[in-house]
Coordinates of C-alpha atoms and ligand atoms in Angstrom, one line a residue:
M1 CA -10.2 -36.4 15.5
N2 CA -12.9 -39.1 15.6
L3 CA -13.0 -41.5 18.5
E4 CA -10.7 -44.1 16.9
Q5 CA -8.1 -41.3 16.2
I6 CA -8.4 -40.0 19.7
L7 CA -7.9 -43.5 21.2
N8 CA -4.8 -43.9 19.0
F9 CA -3.5 -40.5 19.9
R10 CA -3.8 -41.1 23.7
R11 CA -0.5 -42.4 24.9
S12 CA 1.1 -42.5 28.3
V13 CA 3.4 -39.5 28.0
R14 CA 6.5 -39.5 30.2
V15 CA 8.1 -36.1 29.2
Y16 CA 6.1 -33.0 28.7
D17 CA 7.2 -29.9 26.8
E18 CA 7.8 -27.1 29.3
N19 CA 7.3 -24.5 26.5
K20 CA 3.8 -25.7 25.8
P21 CA 1.4 -24.6 28.5
I22 CA -2.1 -26.0 28.8
N23 CA -5.2 -24.2 29.8
P24 CA -6.5 -25.1 33.2
E25 CA -10.0 -24.2 32.2
V26 CA -9.9 -26.8 29.5
V27 CA -8.5 -29.4 31.9
K28 CA -11.3 -28.5 34.3
H29 CA -13.8 -29.1 31.6
C30 CA -12.3 -32.5 30.8
I31 CA -12.7 -33.3 34.5
E32 CA -16.3 -32.3 34.3
L33 CA -16.7 -34.6 31.3
A34 CA -15.1 -37.4 33.3
T35 CA -18.0 -37.2 35.7
L36 CA -20.2 -38.5 32.9
A37 CA -18.5 -41.9 33.2
P38 CA -20.8 -44.7 34.4
T39 CA -20.7 -45.3 38.2
S40 CA -21.8 -48.2 40.2
S41 CA -25.4 -47.5 41.5
N42 CA -24.7 -43.9 40.4
M43 CA -23.0 -43.4 43.8
Q44 CA -20.2 -41.2 42.4
L45 CA -17.9 -42.0 45.3
W46 CA -15.1 -40.0 43.8
E47 CA -13.4 -36.6 44.0
F48 CA -11.0 -34.9 41.6
Y49 CA -8.1 -32.7 42.8
H50 CA -6.9 -30.5 40.0
I51 CA -3.4 -29.4 40.9
T52 CA -2.1 -26.2 39.1
D53 CA -0.1 -24.6 41.9
K54 CA 3.6 -25.0 41.2
E55 CA 4.6 -25.7 44.8
T56 CA 1.9 -28.4 45.2
L57 CA 2.9 -29.9 41.8
A58 CA 6.5 -30.3 43.1
K59 CA 5.3 -31.9 46.3
I60 CA 3.1 -34.4 44.4
S61 CA 5.8 -35.1 42.0
K62 CA 8.1 -36.0 44.9
A63 CA 5.4 -38.3 46.2
C64 CA 5.3 -39.9 42.7
F65 CA 9.1 -40.6 43.1
D66 CA 9.8 -37.8 40.8
Q67 CA 9.2 -40.0 37.8
K68 CA 9.5 -38.0 34.6
A69 CA 5.8 -38.1 33.8
A70 CA 5.3 -36.3 37.1
K71 CA 8.3 -34.1 37.3
T72 CA 7.7 -32.5 33.9
A73 CA 3.9 -32.2 34.2
M74 CA 2.2 -28.9 33.7
E75 CA -0.7 -29.9 35.8
M76 CA -2.0 -33.0 37.6
V77 CA -5.3 -34.5 38.5
V78 CA -5.6 -36.8 41.5
F79 CA -8.5 -39.2 41.3
V80 CA -9.7 -40.0 44.8
T81 CA -12.2 -42.5 46.0
R82 CA -14.6 -41.5 48.8
Q83 CA -16.3 -44.6 50.0
D84 CA -16.7 -42.8 53.3
L85 CA -19.2 -40.4 51.6
H86 CA -21.6 -43.2 50.8
R87 CA -24.5 -41.9 52.9
K88 CA -24.2 -38.4 51.6
R89 CA -24.1 -39.6 48.0
A90 CA -27.0 -42.1 48.5
K91 CA -29.1 -39.3 49.9
A92 CA -28.3 -37.0 46.9
V93 CA -29.2 -39.8 44.4
L94 CA -32.4 -40.5 46.3
E95 CA -33.5 -36.9 46.4
F96 CA -32.9 -36.6 42.6
E97 CA -34.7 -39.9 41.9
K98 CA -37.8 -38.7 43.8
T99 CA -38.2 -35.8 41.4
N100 CA -37.2 -37.9 38.5
I101 CA -39.9 -40.5 39.2
R102 CA -42.6 -37.9 39.9
T103 CA -41.8 -36.2 36.6
Y104 CA -41.2 -39.2 34.3
S105 CA -42.8 -42.3 35.7
P106 CA -46.4 -43.2 34.8
P107 CA -48.6 -42.3 37.9
D108 CA -49.6 -45.9 38.6
R109 CA -45.9 -46.9 38.9
Q110 CA -44.7 -44.1 41.0
Q111 CA -45.4 -45.5 44.4
K112 CA -43.7 -48.8 43.7
R113 CA -40.6 -47.1 42.1
L114 CA -40.3 -44.7 45.0
K115 CA -40.5 -47.6 47.5
D116 CA -37.8 -49.4 45.6
R117 CA -35.5 -46.4 45.5
Y118 CA -36.0 -45.8 49.3
L119 CA -35.1 -49.4 49.9
Y120 CA -32.1 -49.3 47.6
Y121 CA -30.5 -46.0 48.6
G122 CA -31.8 -45.9 52.1
K123 CA -31.0 -49.4 53.2
V124 CA -29.1 -51.5 50.6
M125 CA -26.4 -48.9 49.9
P126 CA -25.5 -48.2 53.5
F127 CA -25.5 -51.9 54.2
I128 CA -23.0 -52.8 51.5
Y129 CA -20.8 -49.7 51.7
T130 CA -20.3 -49.5 55.4
R131 CA -16.9 -50.6 56.7
F132 CA -15.9 -51.7 60.1
F133 CA -12.5 -53.4 60.3
G134 CA -13.6 -56.2 57.9
I135 CA -16.3 -57.5 60.2
L136 CA -19.3 -56.1 58.3
G137 CA -17.8 -57.4 55.1
F138 CA -17.5 -60.9 56.5
F139 CA -21.1 -60.7 57.7
R140 CA -22.3 -59.6 54.2
K141 CA -20.3 -62.5 52.7
M142 CA -22.0 -65.0 55.0
V143 CA -25.5 -63.5 54.1
S144 CA -24.7 -63.6 50.4
Y145 CA -23.4 -67.1 50.4
S146 CA -26.5 -68.3 52.3
V147 CA -28.9 -66.6 49.9
G148 CA -26.8 -67.9 47.0
L149 CA -27.7 -71.4 47.9
F150 CA -31.2 -70.7 46.7
R151 CA -30.9 -68.1 43.9
P152 CA -28.3 -66.2 41.9
M153 CA -26.6 -63.7 44.1
M154 CA -23.7 -61.2 44.2
Y155 CA -20.9 -62.5 46.3
Q156 CA -18.4 -59.6 46.0
L157 CA -19.6 -57.9 49.1
S158 CA -16.6 -58.0 51.5
E159 CA -15.1 -54.7 52.5
S160 CA -12.2 -55.2 50.1
D161 CA -14.7 -56.2 47.3
M162 CA -16.5 -52.9 47.9
R163 CA -13.1 -51.0 47.6
V164 CA -12.7 -52.7 44.2
V165 CA -16.1 -51.5 43.1
V166 CA -15.3 -47.9 44.2
H167 CA -11.9 -48.0 42.5
K168 CA -13.1 -49.5 39.2
T169 CA -15.7 -46.8 39.0
C170 CA -13.1 -44.2 39.6
G171 CA -10.9 -45.8 37.0
L172 CA -13.7 -45.3 34.4
A173 CA -13.7 -41.6 35.2
A174 CA -10.0 -41.5 34.9
Q175 CA -10.1 -43.0 31.4
T176 CA -13.0 -40.7 30.4
F177 CA -10.8 -37.8 31.5
M178 CA -7.8 -39.0 29.5
I179 CA -10.0 -39.4 26.4
A180 CA -11.5 -35.9 26.8
M181 CA -8.0 -34.5 27.2
A182 CA -6.8 -36.3 24.1
E183 CA -9.6 -34.8 22.1
Q184 CA -8.2 -31.4 23.1
G185 CA -4.7 -32.5 21.9
Y186 CA -3.6 -32.6 25.5
D187 CA -1.5 -35.5 26.8
T188 CA -1.7 -37.5 30.1
C189 CA 0.0 -40.2 32.0
P190 CA -1.9 -42.3 34.5
M191 CA 0.2 -43.2 37.5
E192 CA -0.1 -45.6 40.3
G193 CA 3.6 -45.3 41.2
F194 CA 3.2 -43.0 44.2
D195 CA 3.3 -42.9 47.9
S196 CA -0.4 -42.8 48.7
R197 CA 0.2 -41.7 52.3
R198 CA 2.2 -38.7 51.3
V199 CA -0.3 -37.8 48.5
K200 CA -3.1 -38.0 51.0
N201 CA -1.2 -35.7 53.4
I202 CA -0.5 -33.1 50.8
L203 CA -4.1 -33.0 49.8
K204 CA -5.3 -33.1 53.4
L205 CA -7.6 -36.0 52.7
P206 CA -9.5 -37.8 55.5
Y207 CA -8.8 -41.4 56.6
G208 CA -11.6 -42.8 54.4
A209 CA -10.4 -41.3 51.2
E210 CA -8.1 -43.4 48.9
I211 CA -5.9 -42.4 46.0
N212 CA -7.1 -44.1 42.8
M213 CA -4.7 -42.6 40.3
V214 CA -2.6 -39.6 39.7
I215 CA -2.8 -38.3 36.2
S216 CA -0.1 -35.9 34.9
C217 CA -1.0 -33.5 32.1
G218 CA 0.7 -31.5 29.5
I219 CA 1.8 -31.7 25.9
R220 CA 4.3 -34.3 24.8
K221 CA 7.8 -33.2 24.1
G222 CA 8.7 -34.2 20.5
N223 CA 10.0 -37.7 20.2
E224 CA 11.1 -37.9 23.8
G225 CA 7.4 -37.7 25.0
I226 CA 6.5 -41.3 24.5
W227 CA 8.5 -44.5 24.8
G228 CA 8.4 -45.5 21.1
E229 CA 5.8 -47.9 19.6
R230 CA 2.8 -49.0 21.5
F231 CA 2.8 -52.7 22.6
R232 CA -0.3 -54.8 23.0
V233 CA -0.5 -58.6 23.2
P234 CA -1.9 -60.2 20.1
F235 CA -5.7 -59.4 20.0
D236 CA -6.5 -63.1 19.3
E237 CA -5.0 -63.9 22.7
V238 CA -7.4 -61.7 24.6
Y239 CA -10.5 -61.8 22.3
K240 CA -12.9 -64.7 23.1
R241 CA -16.0 -64.9 21.0
I242 CA -18.6 -67.1 22.5
Ligands
FMN1 C1 -3.5 -47.9 36.6 C2 -2.3 -47.5 35.8 C3 -1.1 -47.2 36.5 C4 0.0 -46.7 35.8 N1 1.1 -46.3 36.4 C5 2.1 -45.8 35.8 C6 3.2 -45.1 36.4 O1 3.2 -45.1 37.7 N2 4.2 -44.6 35.7 C7 4.2 -44.6 34.3 O2 5.1 -44.1 33.7 N3 3.2 -45.2 33.7 C8 2.1 -45.8 34.3 N4 1.1 -46.3 33.7 C9 1.0 -46.3 32.2 C10 1.2 -47.6 31.6 O3 2.5 -48.0 31.7 C11 0.8 -47.5 30.1 O4 -0.6 -47.2 30.1 C12 1.0 -48.8 29.3 O5 2.4 -49.0 29.2 C13 0.4 -48.7 27.9 O6 0.9 -47.6 27.2 P1 -0.1 -46.5 26.6 O7 -0.8 -45.9 27.7 O8 0.8 -45.5 25.9 O9 -1.0 -47.2 25.6 C14 -0.1 -46.7 34.3 C15 -1.2 -47.1 33.7 C16 -2.3 -47.5 34.4 C17 -3.6 -47.9 33.7

């Protein structure tokens, strides 16, 4: 399949064929491909829980209200945001960037680039990702609105704004995963219909982790697998050429 065929093939599948198993190694590889999705500041504040154990699948399905897409799933992948790991990730990116700059940047630019990266990952990232009961976000908003009086500025810096950043990035990984799965002829269904508290408990996730999406996996069951034709609002309604 070419990309257009893959995108047409991918549907949200609600009933999987229990007689058609999928290979967990292939699913794992698709998760690896999902990590190639773009990520804000390359912070990669995500984790992927690949559920193959039958007992855990049943527990997650229950937490997804036993909707059919969950109940009939062969495997599931839980996409998790880890904003709480921002310091660890920033450190990892900075370490990588140091070598990258020394290897690829022209010698006369290296010092300046290194200084910029230290500032960005050592100071800016901790500043914008740290959460403290909404108070730090409020402070960041005040700073950004003050600066914005004099020059273009990003205003989406409150603590909930930063959660949006982390979740949208994780959503890109989720979509990349579903496309990779479709290329293998595997089906998926993204789900946000779940009890996040219960899913977090099942996976023993810490307080700072959040569930972005649960994606069920398998192979669609004949005509029952998908709910008929695909509906999209008329393209003219959403396409604005300027
Ligand atoms: C963030 C998100 C959450 C969704 N949650 C559910 C869900 O809980 N249960 C479900 O059956 N489908 C869910 N869907 C699937 C949508 O209903 C589906 O993508 C939409 O109807 C379009 O159909 P298509 O994916 O086949 O093109 C979700 C999709 C997204 C993107």
